[in-house]
């Protein structure tokens, strides 16, 4: 493995930051879409449904390829000269889009699972819409969404490997380069698997901890 | 947007649908066949056996499918024994490598899905079957599995969709399925937008059909349906009270 250890460490940081940035962006966007889907008019509702259907029905790899190569073409057209979209940026955008598509459905399901009586009770107490979300529906909804939401994070960590195909030097890419240059594919891919497995294990454990700390109310 | 190019893509890309569907259907079938005994072991086996199955599903589900694919496609050639064995004829072919990876993946996912279904079959049903004098294998075949399958069907639908989407990874080992064809077209025409959007639309229609098909199967298998079903209900075990068997969220 030789000098590849430091490269793997850097790649691990790249993978983790890619996942964290796109996961947080995806969560924010998904939460926004889920809330607007629940409250707004039917037209916006169907737009959100179309978005989640398309995102969840198209391979992640294709979305990454579309945003990386398509984004480069678009940026070049706008700038009037050749501009290459950074693989990290393209990866963040693509993975946020994917994450938000799934997160919207998870949050929407969780919002629907909060009993209607809770909203009615909050209204009768005189809370306004913002207070209702912050203090009544939000906390209950997040607890209900936690298990499914955790699974999304695990898939996200696995999906980051796909961004290596457009040239991001993440764990997968370092393994690919190392396997080629030292002619030891088995060693390098096993090392990459071990790294990914430890990432997903850490994610799984932290979700379990969060689930224990914040169990769904009334169950 | 160049509409002519999109039309070109619409003509060329469907020739990759065959390979995508072949990979998906074969790996789902292989995965399902492997996963049924594994799910029973995982749900009802001795602790050691259950743990062994869990470690398989855990490792497969915890690592990206891309890594597994490259591990099989590039990694196995490093072992001289594999290259010398008769399996090398199969393992050096990207198609079989992809199929093997997808099947192993599908088996792991389906095992966990079915296991959850098996565990949520109410105990009273199996106890009733035992008291009727059915043997253990008969109970599994006639009572536990049909009920568990119905409970797992929505989750299994997601697995089918996931496999259709996952088969796009085969393009990374030179296979020309829909994504592979699209990437090849993009490299000659330099028009990523048009072609990838068409490819996405094709995938979307495939996954929509899969979703509809599972919904139809769910309705067809549900025992509280119309008269046709009620007439046949005698032949298959009825689902117990839905109150008890709602799948886990």
Coordinates of C-alpha atoms in Angstrom, one line a residue:
Chain A
X1 CA 0.0 0.0 0.0
X2 CA 3.0 2.2 0.7
X3 CA 2.3 5.9 0.1
X4 CA -1.4 5.3 -0.5
X5 CA -2.2 5.5 3.2
X6 CA -2.0 9.3 3.3
X7 CA -4.0 9.4 0.1
X8 CA -6.7 7.2 1.6
X9 CA -6.8 9.5 4.7
X10 CA -7.4 12.6 2.4
X11 CA -9.9 10.7 0.4
X12 CA -11.8 9.7 3.5
X13 CA -12.1 13.3 4.5
X14 CA -13.3 14.2 0.9
X15 CA -15.9 11.4 1.1
X16 CA -17.1 12.4 4.5
X17 CA -17.4 16.1 3.7
X18 CA -19.2 15.3 0.4
X19 CA -21.7 13.3 2.3
X20 CA -22.1 15.8 5.1
X21 CA -22.6 18.8 2.8
X22 CA -25.0 17.1 0.5
X23 CA -26.9 15.4 3.3
X24 CA -27.4 18.7 5.1
X25 CA -28.4 20.5 1.9
X26 CA -30.7 17.6 1.0
X27 CA -32.3 17.6 4.4
X28 CA -33.0 21.3 4.3
X29 CA -34.5 21.1 0.8
X30 CA -36.5 18.0 1.6
X31 CA -37.9 19.5 4.8
X32 CA -38.9 22.6 2.8
X33 CA -40.6 20.5 0.1
X34 CA -42.4 18.3 2.6
X35 CA -43.8 21.2 4.5
X36 CA -44.9 23.0 1.3
X37 CA -46.4 19.8 0.0
X38 CA -48.5 19.4 3.1
X39 CA -49.9 23.0 3.3
X40 CA -49.8 24.6 -0.1
X41 CA -52.2 24.5 -3.0
X42 CA -52.7 21.4 -5.2
X43 CA -50.6 22.7 -8.1
X44 CA -47.5 23.1 -6.0
X45 CA -48.3 19.8 -4.5
X46 CA -48.2 18.0 -7.9
X47 CA -45.0 19.8 -8.8
X48 CA -43.3 18.4 -5.6
X49 CA -44.8 14.9 -6.3
X50 CA -43.4 15.0 -9.9
X51 CA -40.0 16.1 -8.5
X52 CA -39.8 13.2 -6.0
X53 CA -41.1 10.7 -8.5
X54 CA -38.4 11.7 -11.1
X55 CA -35.6 11.8 -8.7
X56 CA -36.4 8.5 -7.1
X57 CA -37.1 6.8 -10.5
X58 CA -33.8 7.7 -12.2
X59 CA -30.4 6.0 -11.4
X60 CA -28.2 8.1 -9.1
X61 CA -25.3 7.5 -11.5
X62 CA -27.3 9.1 -14.4
X63 CA -28.1 12.1 -12.2
X64 CA -24.4 12.6 -11.4
X65 CA -23.4 12.2 -15.0
X66 CA -26.1 14.6 -16.1
X67 CA -25.1 17.3 -13.6
X68 CA -21.4 16.9 -14.2
X69 CA -21.3 16.8 -18.0
X70 CA -24.5 18.8 -18.5
X71 CA -23.4 21.4 -16.0
X72 CA -20.1 21.8 -17.8
X73 CA -21.9 22.3 -21.1
X74 CA -24.3 24.8 -19.5
X75 CA -21.6 26.7 -17.6
X76 CA -19.5 26.9 -20.8
X77 CA -22.4 28.2 -22.8
X78 CA -23.2 30.9 -20.2
X79 CA -19.6 32.0 -19.7
X80 CA -18.8 31.9 -23.5
X81 CA -15.7 29.8 -23.0
X82 CA -14.8 26.3 -21.7
X83 CA -15.6 26.1 -18.0
X84 CA -15.4 22.8 -16.2
X85 CA -17.7 22.1 -13.3
X86 CA -15.7 20.9 -10.2
X87 CA -16.4 17.2 -9.6
X88 CA -17.0 18.0 -5.9
X89 CA -19.6 20.7 -6.7
X90 CA -21.3 18.4 -9.2
X91 CA -21.3 15.6 -6.7
X92 CA -22.8 17.8 -3.9
X93 CA -25.6 19.1 -6.2
X94 CA -26.4 15.6 -7.6
X95 CA -26.4 13.9 -4.2
X96 CA -28.4 16.7 -2.6
X97 CA -31.0 16.4 -5.3
X98 CA -31.2 12.6 -4.7
X99 CA -31.2 13.0 -0.9
X100 CA -33.9 15.7 -1.0
X101 CA -36.1 13.5 -3.2
X102 CA -36.1 10.7 -0.7
X103 CA -36.2 12.9 2.4
X104 CA -39.3 14.7 1.1
X105 CA -41.2 11.5 1.0
X106 CA -39.9 10.4 4.5
X107 CA -40.8 13.7 6.1
X108 CA -44.2 13.9 4.3
X109 CA -45.0 10.4 5.7
X110 CA -43.9 11.5 9.2
X111 CA -46.0 14.7 9.0
X112 CA -49.0 12.7 8.0
X113 CA -48.4 10.3 10.9
X114 CA -48.7 13.0 13.5
X115 CA -52.3 12.8 14.7
X116 CA -54.6 15.6 13.3
X117 CA -55.7 16.3 16.9
X118 CA -52.3 17.7 17.7
X119 CA -52.7 20.5 15.2
X120 CA -56.2 21.2 16.3
X121 CA -55.2 21.3 19.9
X122 CA -52.3 23.7 19.0
X123 CA -54.7 25.9 17.1
X124 CA -57.2 26.0 19.9
X125 CA -54.3 27.0 22.3
X126 CA -53.8 30.0 20.0
X127 CA -50.4 29.1 18.5
X128 CA -49.7 30.5 15.1
X129 CA -48.4 28.5 12.2
X130 CA -44.8 29.0 13.0
X131 CA -45.2 28.0 16.6
X132 CA -47.3 25.0 15.6
X133 CA -44.4 23.7 13.4
X134 CA -41.7 24.5 15.9
X135 CA -43.2 23.2 19.1
X136 CA -45.9 20.7 18.2
X137 CA -45.7 19.1 14.8
X138 CA -41.9 19.4 14.2
X139 CA -40.6 17.6 17.3
X140 CA -43.1 14.7 16.9
X141 CA -42.6 14.4 13.2
X142 CA -38.8 14.3 13.4
X143 CA -38.9 11.5 15.9
X144 CA -41.3 9.5 13.7
X145 CA -39.0 10.1 10.7
X146 CA -35.8 9.2 12.4
X147 CA -35.4 5.5 11.4
X148 CA -36.2 6.0 7.7
X149 CA -34.1 9.2 7.7
X150 CA -31.2 7.3 9.1
X151 CA -31.4 4.8 6.2
X152 CA -31.1 7.7 3.8
X153 CA -27.8 8.7 5.4
X154 CA -26.5 5.2 5.0
X155 CA -27.5 5.1 1.3
X156 CA -25.9 8.6 0.9
X157 CA -22.5 7.3 2.2
X158 CA -22.7 4.5 -0.3
X159 CA -23.8 6.8 -3.2
X160 CA -20.7 9.0 -2.7
X161 CA -18.7 6.2 -4.3
X162 CA -20.5 7.0 -7.6
X163 CA -19.0 10.5 -7.8
X164 CA -15.6 8.9 -8.3
X165 CA -16.7 8.0 -11.8
X166 CA -16.6 11.7 -12.8
X167 CA -13.2 12.0 -11.3
X168 CA -13.6 13.1 -7.6
X169 CA -10.6 11.8 -5.6
X170 CA -12.7 10.0 -3.0
X171 CA -12.0 6.6 -1.4
X172 CA -13.2 4.8 -4.5
X173 CA -11.0 6.8 -6.8
X174 CA -7.9 6.3 -4.7
X175 CA -8.6 2.6 -4.6
X176 CA -9.0 2.6 -8.4
X177 CA -5.7 4.5 -9.0
X178 CA -3.8 2.4 -6.5
X179 CA -5.2 -0.8 -7.9
X180 CA -4.0 0.2 -11.3
X181 CA -0.6 1.5 -10.4
X182 CA 0.4 -1.3 -7.9
X183 CA -1.5 -4.0 -9.8
X184 CA -3.1 -5.1 -6.6
X185 CA -6.8 -4.5 -7.1
X186 CA -7.9 -7.0 -4.5
X187 CA -6.0 -5.3 -1.7
X188 CA -7.1 -1.8 -2.6
X189 CA -10.8 -2.6 -3.2
X190 CA -10.9 -4.6 0.1
X191 CA -9.4 -1.6 1.9
X192 CA -12.0 0.7 0.2
X193 CA -14.8 -1.7 1.3
X194 CA -13.5 -1.7 4.9
X195 CA -13.5 2.1 4.9
X196 CA -17.0 2.3 3.5
X197 CA -18.2 -0.3 5.9
X198 CA -16.8 1.5 8.9
X199 CA -18.4 4.8 7.7
X200 CA -21.8 3.1 7.4
X201 CA -21.3 1.4 10.7
X202 CA -20.6 4.7 12.5
X203 CA -23.7 6.2 10.8
X204 CA -25.9 3.3 11.8
X205 CA -24.6 3.4 15.4
X206 CA -25.2 7.1 15.7
X207 CA -28.8 6.7 14.3
X208 CA -29.5 4.0 16.9
X209 CA -28.2 6.3 19.6
X210 CA -30.4 9.1 18.4
X211 CA -33.4 6.7 18.2
X212 CA -32.9 5.6 21.8
X213 CA -32.4 9.3 22.9
X214 CA -35.5 10.5 20.9
X215 CA -38.0 7.6 20.7
X216 CA -41.2 8.2 18.8
X217 CA -43.8 9.6 21.2
X218 CA -46.8 7.6 22.3
X219 CA -45.5 4.2 21.1
Chain B
X1 CA -31.7 21.8 -26.4
X2 CA -31.3 20.0 -29.7
X3 CA -34.5 18.1 -30.4
X4 CA -33.0 16.2 -33.3
X5 CA -30.4 14.7 -31.1
X6 CA -33.0 13.7 -28.5
X7 CA -34.9 11.9 -31.3
X8 CA -31.7 10.2 -32.2
X9 CA -31.1 9.2 -28.6
X10 CA -34.7 8.0 -28.4
X11 CA -34.0 5.7 -31.4
X12 CA -30.6 4.4 -30.2
X13 CA -31.0 4.1 -26.4
X14 CA -33.9 1.6 -26.3
X15 CA -31.5 -1.1 -27.7
X16 CA -29.9 -1.0 -24.2
X17 CA -33.2 -1.7 -22.5
X18 CA -32.8 -5.4 -23.2
X19 CA -29.5 -5.7 -21.3
X20 CA -30.8 -3.6 -18.4
X21 CA -33.9 -5.7 -18.1
X22 CA -31.9 -9.0 -18.5
X23 CA -29.5 -7.9 -15.7
X24 CA -32.4 -6.7 -13.5
X25 CA -34.7 -9.7 -14.0
X26 CA -31.9 -12.3 -13.7
X27 CA -30.4 -10.8 -10.6
X28 CA -33.8 -10.3 -8.9
X29 CA -34.7 -13.9 -9.6
X30 CA -31.4 -15.3 -8.3
X31 CA -31.5 -12.9 -5.4
X32 CA -35.0 -14.0 -4.5
X33 CA -34.2 -17.7 -4.7
X34 CA -31.2 -17.4 -2.5
X35 CA -32.9 -15.0 0.0
X36 CA -35.9 -17.2 0.9
X37 CA -33.8 -19.9 2.8
X38 CA -31.5 -17.2 4.1
X39 CA -34.5 -15.2 5.5
X40 CA -35.8 -18.2 7.3
X41 CA -32.4 -18.8 8.8
X42 CA -32.1 -15.2 9.8
X43 CA -35.6 -15.1 11.3
X44 CA -35.9 -18.5 12.9
X45 CA -32.5 -20.1 12.8
X46 CA -30.2 -20.8 15.7
X47 CA -28.4 -17.7 17.0
X48 CA -25.1 -18.7 15.3
X49 CA -26.8 -19.3 12.0
X50 CA -28.8 -16.1 12.2
X51 CA -25.6 -14.1 13.0
X52 CA -23.8 -15.7 10.0
X53 CA -26.6 -14.5 7.7
X54 CA -26.7 -11.1 9.3
X55 CA -22.9 -10.7 8.8
X56 CA -23.4 -11.4 5.1
X57 CA -26.3 -9.0 4.7
X58 CA -24.6 -6.4 6.8
X59 CA -21.4 -6.4 4.8
X60 CA -23.1 -6.3 1.5
X61 CA -25.6 -3.6 2.5
X62 CA -22.9 -1.6 4.2
X63 CA -20.6 -1.2 1.2
X64 CA -21.3 0.5 -2.1
X65 CA -22.3 -1.8 -5.0
X66 CA -19.7 -0.1 -7.1
X67 CA -16.9 -1.3 -4.8
X68 CA -18.2 -4.8 -4.9
X69 CA -18.5 -4.8 -8.6
X70 CA -14.9 -3.6 -9.0
X71 CA -13.7 -6.1 -6.4
X72 CA -15.2 -8.9 -8.4
X73 CA -14.3 -7.6 -11.9
X74 CA -10.7 -6.4 -11.2
X75 CA -9.9 -7.9 -7.9
X76 CA -10.5 -11.6 -8.5
X77 CA -8.0 -11.6 -11.4
X78 CA -5.2 -11.0 -8.8
X79 CA -5.7 -14.5 -7.3
X80 CA -3.8 -17.0 -9.4
X81 CA -6.1 -19.9 -8.3
X82 CA -9.1 -18.1 -9.7
X83 CA -7.4 -17.5 -13.0
X84 CA -6.5 -21.2 -13.2
X85 CA -9.9 -22.5 -12.3
X86 CA -12.7 -23.2 -14.7
X87 CA -14.7 -20.3 -13.3
X88 CA -12.3 -17.9 -15.0
X89 CA -14.2 -18.2 -18.2
X90 CA -17.2 -16.7 -16.4
X91 CA -15.5 -14.3 -14.1
X92 CA -13.5 -12.5 -16.7
X93 CA -16.7 -11.6 -18.6
X94 CA -18.1 -8.3 -17.4
X95 CA -21.7 -9.5 -17.9
X96 CA -21.3 -12.3 -15.4
X97 CA -19.4 -10.2 -12.9
X98 CA -22.1 -7.6 -13.0
X99 CA -24.8 -10.2 -12.7
X100 CA -23.0 -11.9 -9.8
X101 CA -22.6 -8.6 -7.9
X102 CA -26.2 -7.6 -8.5
X103 CA -27.5 -11.0 -7.4
X104 CA -25.4 -11.0 -4.2
X105 CA -26.8 -7.5 -3.5
X106 CA -30.3 -8.3 -4.3
X107 CA -30.1 -11.4 -2.1
X108 CA -28.8 -9.4 0.8
X109 CA -31.5 -6.8 0.6
X110 CA -34.3 -9.3 -0.1
X111 CA -33.2 -11.4 2.9
X112 CA -33.6 -8.5 5.2
X113 CA -37.0 -7.5 3.7
X114 CA -38.4 -11.1 3.9
X115 CA -36.9 -11.5 7.4
X116 CA -38.8 -8.5 8.7
X117 CA -41.9 -9.9 7.0
X118 CA -41.4 -13.3 8.6
X119 CA -40.9 -11.8 12.0
X120 CA -44.1 -9.9 11.8
X121 CA -46.2 -12.9 11.1
X122 CA -48.4 -13.2 14.3
X123 CA -47.4 -16.2 16.5
X124 CA -51.1 -17.3 16.8
X125 CA -51.2 -18.1 13.1
X126 CA -48.3 -20.5 13.3
X127 CA -49.6 -22.0 16.6
X128 CA -52.9 -22.6 14.9
X129 CA -51.2 -24.3 12.0
X130 CA -49.2 -26.5 14.5
X131 CA -52.4 -27.4 16.3
X132 CA -53.9 -28.5 13.0
X133 CA -51.1 -31.0 12.7
X134 CA -49.1 -29.4 9.9
X135 CA -45.4 -30.2 9.8
X136 CA -42.8 -27.5 10.1
X137 CA -42.0 -27.4 6.4
X138 CA -45.7 -27.3 5.6
X139 CA -46.2 -24.4 8.0
X140 CA -43.4 -22.5 6.4
X141 CA -44.6 -23.2 2.9
X142 CA -48.4 -22.8 3.4
X143 CA -48.7 -20.3 6.2
X144 CA -45.7 -18.3 7.2
X145 CA -44.2 -17.6 3.8
X146 CA -47.4 -16.5 2.0
X147 CA -48.3 -14.1 4.8
X148 CA -44.7 -12.8 5.1
X149 CA -44.5 -12.3 1.4
X150 CA -47.6 -10.1 1.4
X151 CA -46.3 -8.1 4.3
X152 CA -43.0 -7.6 2.5
X153 CA -44.4 -6.8 -0.9
X154 CA -44.3 -2.9 -0.7
X155 CA -40.6 -3.1 0.5
X156 CA -39.8 -5.6 -2.2
X157 CA -41.2 -3.2 -4.8
X158 CA -38.6 -0.7 -3.6
X159 CA -36.0 -3.4 -4.1
X160 CA -37.1 -4.0 -7.7
X161 CA -36.9 -0.3 -8.4
X162 CA -33.5 -0.1 -6.7
X163 CA -32.2 -3.0 -8.9
X164 CA -33.4 -1.3 -12.1
X165 CA -31.5 1.8 -11.0
X166 CA -28.5 -0.2 -9.7
X167 CA -28.1 -2.0 -13.1
X168 CA -26.8 1.3 -14.4
X169 CA -23.5 0.5 -12.6
X170 CA -22.9 -2.1 -15.3
X171 CA -21.9 0.7 -17.6
X172 CA -18.7 1.2 -15.5
X173 CA -17.5 -2.3 -16.5
X174 CA -17.9 -1.6 -20.3
X175 CA -21.4 -3.1 -20.6
X176 CA -23.7 -1.3 -23.0
X177 CA -27.0 -1.1 -21.2
X178 CA -29.0 2.1 -21.2
X179 CA -26.5 4.2 -19.3
X180 CA -23.6 2.6 -21.2
X181 CA -25.2 3.4 -24.5
X182 CA -25.9 7.0 -23.3
X183 CA -22.3 7.5 -22.2
X184 CA -21.1 6.2 -25.5
X185 CA -23.4 8.5 -27.4
X186 CA -22.3 11.5 -25.3
X187 CA -18.7 10.8 -26.0
X188 CA -19.3 11.0 -29.7
X189 CA -21.9 13.8 -29.8
X190 CA -20.8 16.0 -26.8
X191 CA -24.4 16.7 -26.0
X192 CA -24.8 15.4 -22.5
X193 CA -28.1 17.2 -21.7
X194 CA -30.2 15.8 -24.4
X195 CA -29.0 12.2 -24.2
X196 CA -28.9 11.8 -20.5
X197 CA -32.4 13.3 -20.2
X198 CA -33.7 10.8 -22.7
X199 CA -31.9 8.0 -20.8
X200 CA -33.4 9.2 -17.6
X201 CA -36.9 9.2 -19.1
X202 CA -36.4 5.6 -20.2
X203 CA -35.4 4.6 -16.7
X204 CA -38.3 6.5 -15.3
X205 CA -40.8 4.6 -17.4
X206 CA -39.2 1.3 -16.5
X207 CA -39.3 2.1 -12.8
X208 CA -42.9 3.4 -13.0
X209 CA -43.9 0.2 -14.7
X210 CA -42.2 -1.7 -11.8
X211 CA -44.0 0.3 -9.2
X212 CA -47.4 -0.2 -10.9
X213 CA -46.8 -3.9 -11.3
X214 CA -46.0 -4.3 -7.6
X215 CA -49.1 -2.3 -6.7
X216 CA -51.2 -4.6 -9.0
X217 CA -49.6 -7.7 -7.4
X218 CA -50.4 -6.3 -4.0
X219 CA -54.0 -5.8 -4.9
X220 CA -54.3 -9.1 -6.6
X221 CA -52.8 -11.0 -3.6
X222 CA -54.8 -9.0 -1.0
X223 CA -57.5 -11.2 0.4
X224 CA -60.1 -8.6 1.1
X225 CA -60.6 -7.9 -2.6
X226 CA -63.6 -8.6 -4.9
X227 CA -65.7 -11.7 -5.5
X228 CA -63.1 -13.5 -7.7
X229 CA -60.7 -13.4 -4.8
X230 CA -63.2 -14.4 -2.3
X231 CA -64.0 -17.5 -4.3
X232 CA -60.3 -18.4 -4.5
X233 CA -59.7 -17.5 -0.9
X234 CA -60.2 -21.1 0.2
X235 CA -57.0 -22.1 -1.7
X236 CA -54.7 -19.6 -0.1
X237 CA -54.4 -18.6 3.6
X238 CA -56.2 -15.4 4.5
X239 CA -54.3 -12.5 5.9
X240 CA -55.0 -12.0 9.6
X241 CA -56.4 -8.9 11.0
X242 CA -54.6 -6.0 9.4
X243 CA -54.4 -4.3 12.8
X244 CA -51.8 -6.8 13.9
X245 CA -49.7 -7.1 10.7
X246 CA -49.2 -3.5 9.6
X247 CA -45.5 -3.5 8.4
X248 CA -43.0 -1.6 10.5
X249 CA -42.7 2.1 9.5

